[in-house]
Amino acid sequence: MIIALNNKCNLSKEEFLSYQQELKNIKSPHQLILCPTTLYINCFDIKNISLGSQNVSSFDNGAHTGEISASQLAAAKVDYCIVGHSERRQDQQETDKDVNQKLKQLLPQNITPILCIGETKEERNQKKALEKITSQLKNATLGISLEEQKKIIFAYEPIWSIGTGNIPTNEEVIEMFTHIKSQYPHNKVIYGGSANETNIETLKKIKEIDGYLLGGLSLKPKNLQTFLKKIEN
Ligand code: PGA
């Protein structure tokens, strides 16, 4: 399974360094990916965990103040990058077009995108969840060859579930995953949104899930270890 850890904008440098020491003790047969705050990418030194970024510029190198390009991430040995997280779509008004450009920057650098998609509670209540993610996926992958598209990891994250402690029912998750996988049979699809060491007992029954994108849990190595053990059993 793919287990991506999204630290978001958390931890002082000191806290990050001791957190990193704790992560080194984690034992798991899974593909762990740590996405720290960008400032700490250069401090990363864990052998059995891959390095990811939380964002990338939609532009190539040049006059783009404050941006970090895909080639700069590649030079910093970043192998994965979260793209289109709902927090960025909301806080930075990131659009499907921006997301599409970011994917087009990352793929030639051999950085695997983790593309976030998901619906709001309102869209779910209006039975528009499938429609929403279908258009997000279509717009994000416009003009990208099938060979390149296959490399993208999709992270289905219901927006109303992120950081709230509420998760969808297994039936709701299965409906979304089955739909995504029917349209993109070659892509890995992971789940994100309040996944933790308790509700994993329920989530792990869903065989369509290829992994998890963890926010809050990523900051608690002990609970994370429990979570990883429970996936095994
Ligand atoms: P959460 O965040 O696990 O804290 O809900 C997941 C995410 O935002 O990727």
Tab-separated table of N, CA, C and O and ligand atoms in Angstrom, residues 6 8 85 87 157 161-164 192-195 213-217, ligand 1:
chain	number	residue	atom	x	y	z
A	6	ASN	N	1.108	13.750	5.026
A	6	ASN	CA	1.030	15.168	4.692
A	6	ASN	C	1.119	15.990	5.980
A	6	ASN	O	0.138	16.143	6.690
A	8	LYS	N	1.417	19.080	6.255
A	8	LYS	CA	0.843	20.420	6.055
A	8	LYS	C	1.804	21.479	6.612
A	8	LYS	O	3.012	21.263	6.598
A	85	HIS	N	-4.427	19.828	-3.555
A	85	HIS	CA	-5.088	19.560	-2.267
A	85	HIS	C	-6.230	20.565	-2.084
A	85	HIS	O	-6.102	21.728	-2.476
A	87	GLU	N	-7.184	22.186	0.361
A	87	GLU	CA	-6.822	23.396	1.110
A	87	GLU	C	-6.199	24.436	0.178
A	87	GLU	O	-6.430	25.633	0.323
A	157	GLU	N	-10.293	12.456	-1.589
A	157	GLU	CA	-10.439	13.048	-0.258
A	157	GLU	C	-11.732	13.853	-0.206
A	157	GLU	O	-11.785	14.988	-0.709
A	161	SER	N	-14.529	15.606	4.989
A	161	SER	CA	-13.952	14.605	5.876
A	161	SER	C	-12.565	15.019	6.377
A	161	SER	O	-12.102	14.527	7.410
A	162	ILE	N	-11.931	15.940	5.657
A	162	ILE	CA	-10.551	16.318	6.002
A	162	ILE	C	-10.506	17.060	7.335
A	162	ILE	O	-11.144	18.105	7.507
A	163	GLY	N	-9.775	16.480	8.288
A	163	GLY	CA	-9.572	17.125	9.585
A	163	GLY	C	-10.804	17.224	10.466
A	163	GLY	O	-10.780	17.912	11.486
A	164	THR	N	-11.889	16.557	10.093
A	164	THR	CA	-13.141	16.697	10.857
A	164	THR	C	-13.436	15.499	11.748
A	164	THR	O	-14.308	15.567	12.610
A	192	GLY	N	-8.083	9.691	1.508
A	192	GLY	CA	-7.656	10.667	2.511
A	192	GLY	C	-8.851	11.345	3.144
A	192	GLY	O	-9.875	11.585	2.488
A	193	GLY	N	-8.737	11.679	4.414
A	193	GLY	CA	-9.820	12.354	5.136
A	193	GLY	C	-10.060	11.677	6.468
A	193	GLY	O	-10.749	10.660	6.541
A	194	SER	N	-9.404	12.200	7.529
A	194	SER	CA	-9.623	11.718	8.907
A	194	SER	C	-9.347	10.231	9.110
A	194	SER	O	-9.879	9.644	10.054
A	195	ALA	N	-8.536	9.631	8.246
A	195	ALA	CA	-8.198	8.213	8.485
A	195	ALA	C	-7.314	8.160	9.729
A	195	ALA	O	-6.388	8.972	9.885
A	213	LEU	N	-3.770	8.815	2.367
A	213	LEU	CA	-3.107	10.107	2.527
A	213	LEU	C	-3.499	10.604	3.922
A	213	LEU	O	-4.682	10.827	4.197
A	214	LEU	N	-2.504	10.719	4.785
A	214	LEU	CA	-2.773	11.015	6.195
A	214	LEU	C	-2.305	12.411	6.562
A	214	LEU	O	-1.137	12.740	6.364
A	215	GLY	N	-3.201	13.217	7.126
A	215	GLY	CA	-2.836	14.558	7.586
A	215	GLY	C	-2.533	14.518	9.075
A	215	GLY	O	-1.392	14.320	9.495
A	216	GLY	N	-3.558	14.677	9.897
A	216	GLY	CA	-3.396	14.711	11.354
A	216	GLY	C	-2.597	13.527	11.891
A	216	GLY	O	-1.696	13.700	12.721
A	217	LEU	N	-2.890	12.352	11.391
A	217	LEU	CA	-2.210	11.148	11.904
A	217	LEU	C	-0.714	11.154	11.579
A	217	LEU	O	0.090	10.565	12.311
B	1	PGA	P1	-6.562	14.532	7.698
B	1	PGA	O1	-5.961	15.237	6.395
B	1	PGA	O2	-6.037	13.117	7.710
B	1	PGA	O3	-6.067	15.357	8.847
B	1	PGA	O4	-8.054	14.567	7.559
B	1	PGA	C1	-5.843	14.532	5.195
B	1	PGA	C2	-5.373	15.472	4.125
B	1	PGA	O5	-5.709	16.653	4.164
B	1	PGA	O6	-4.622	15.077	3.227
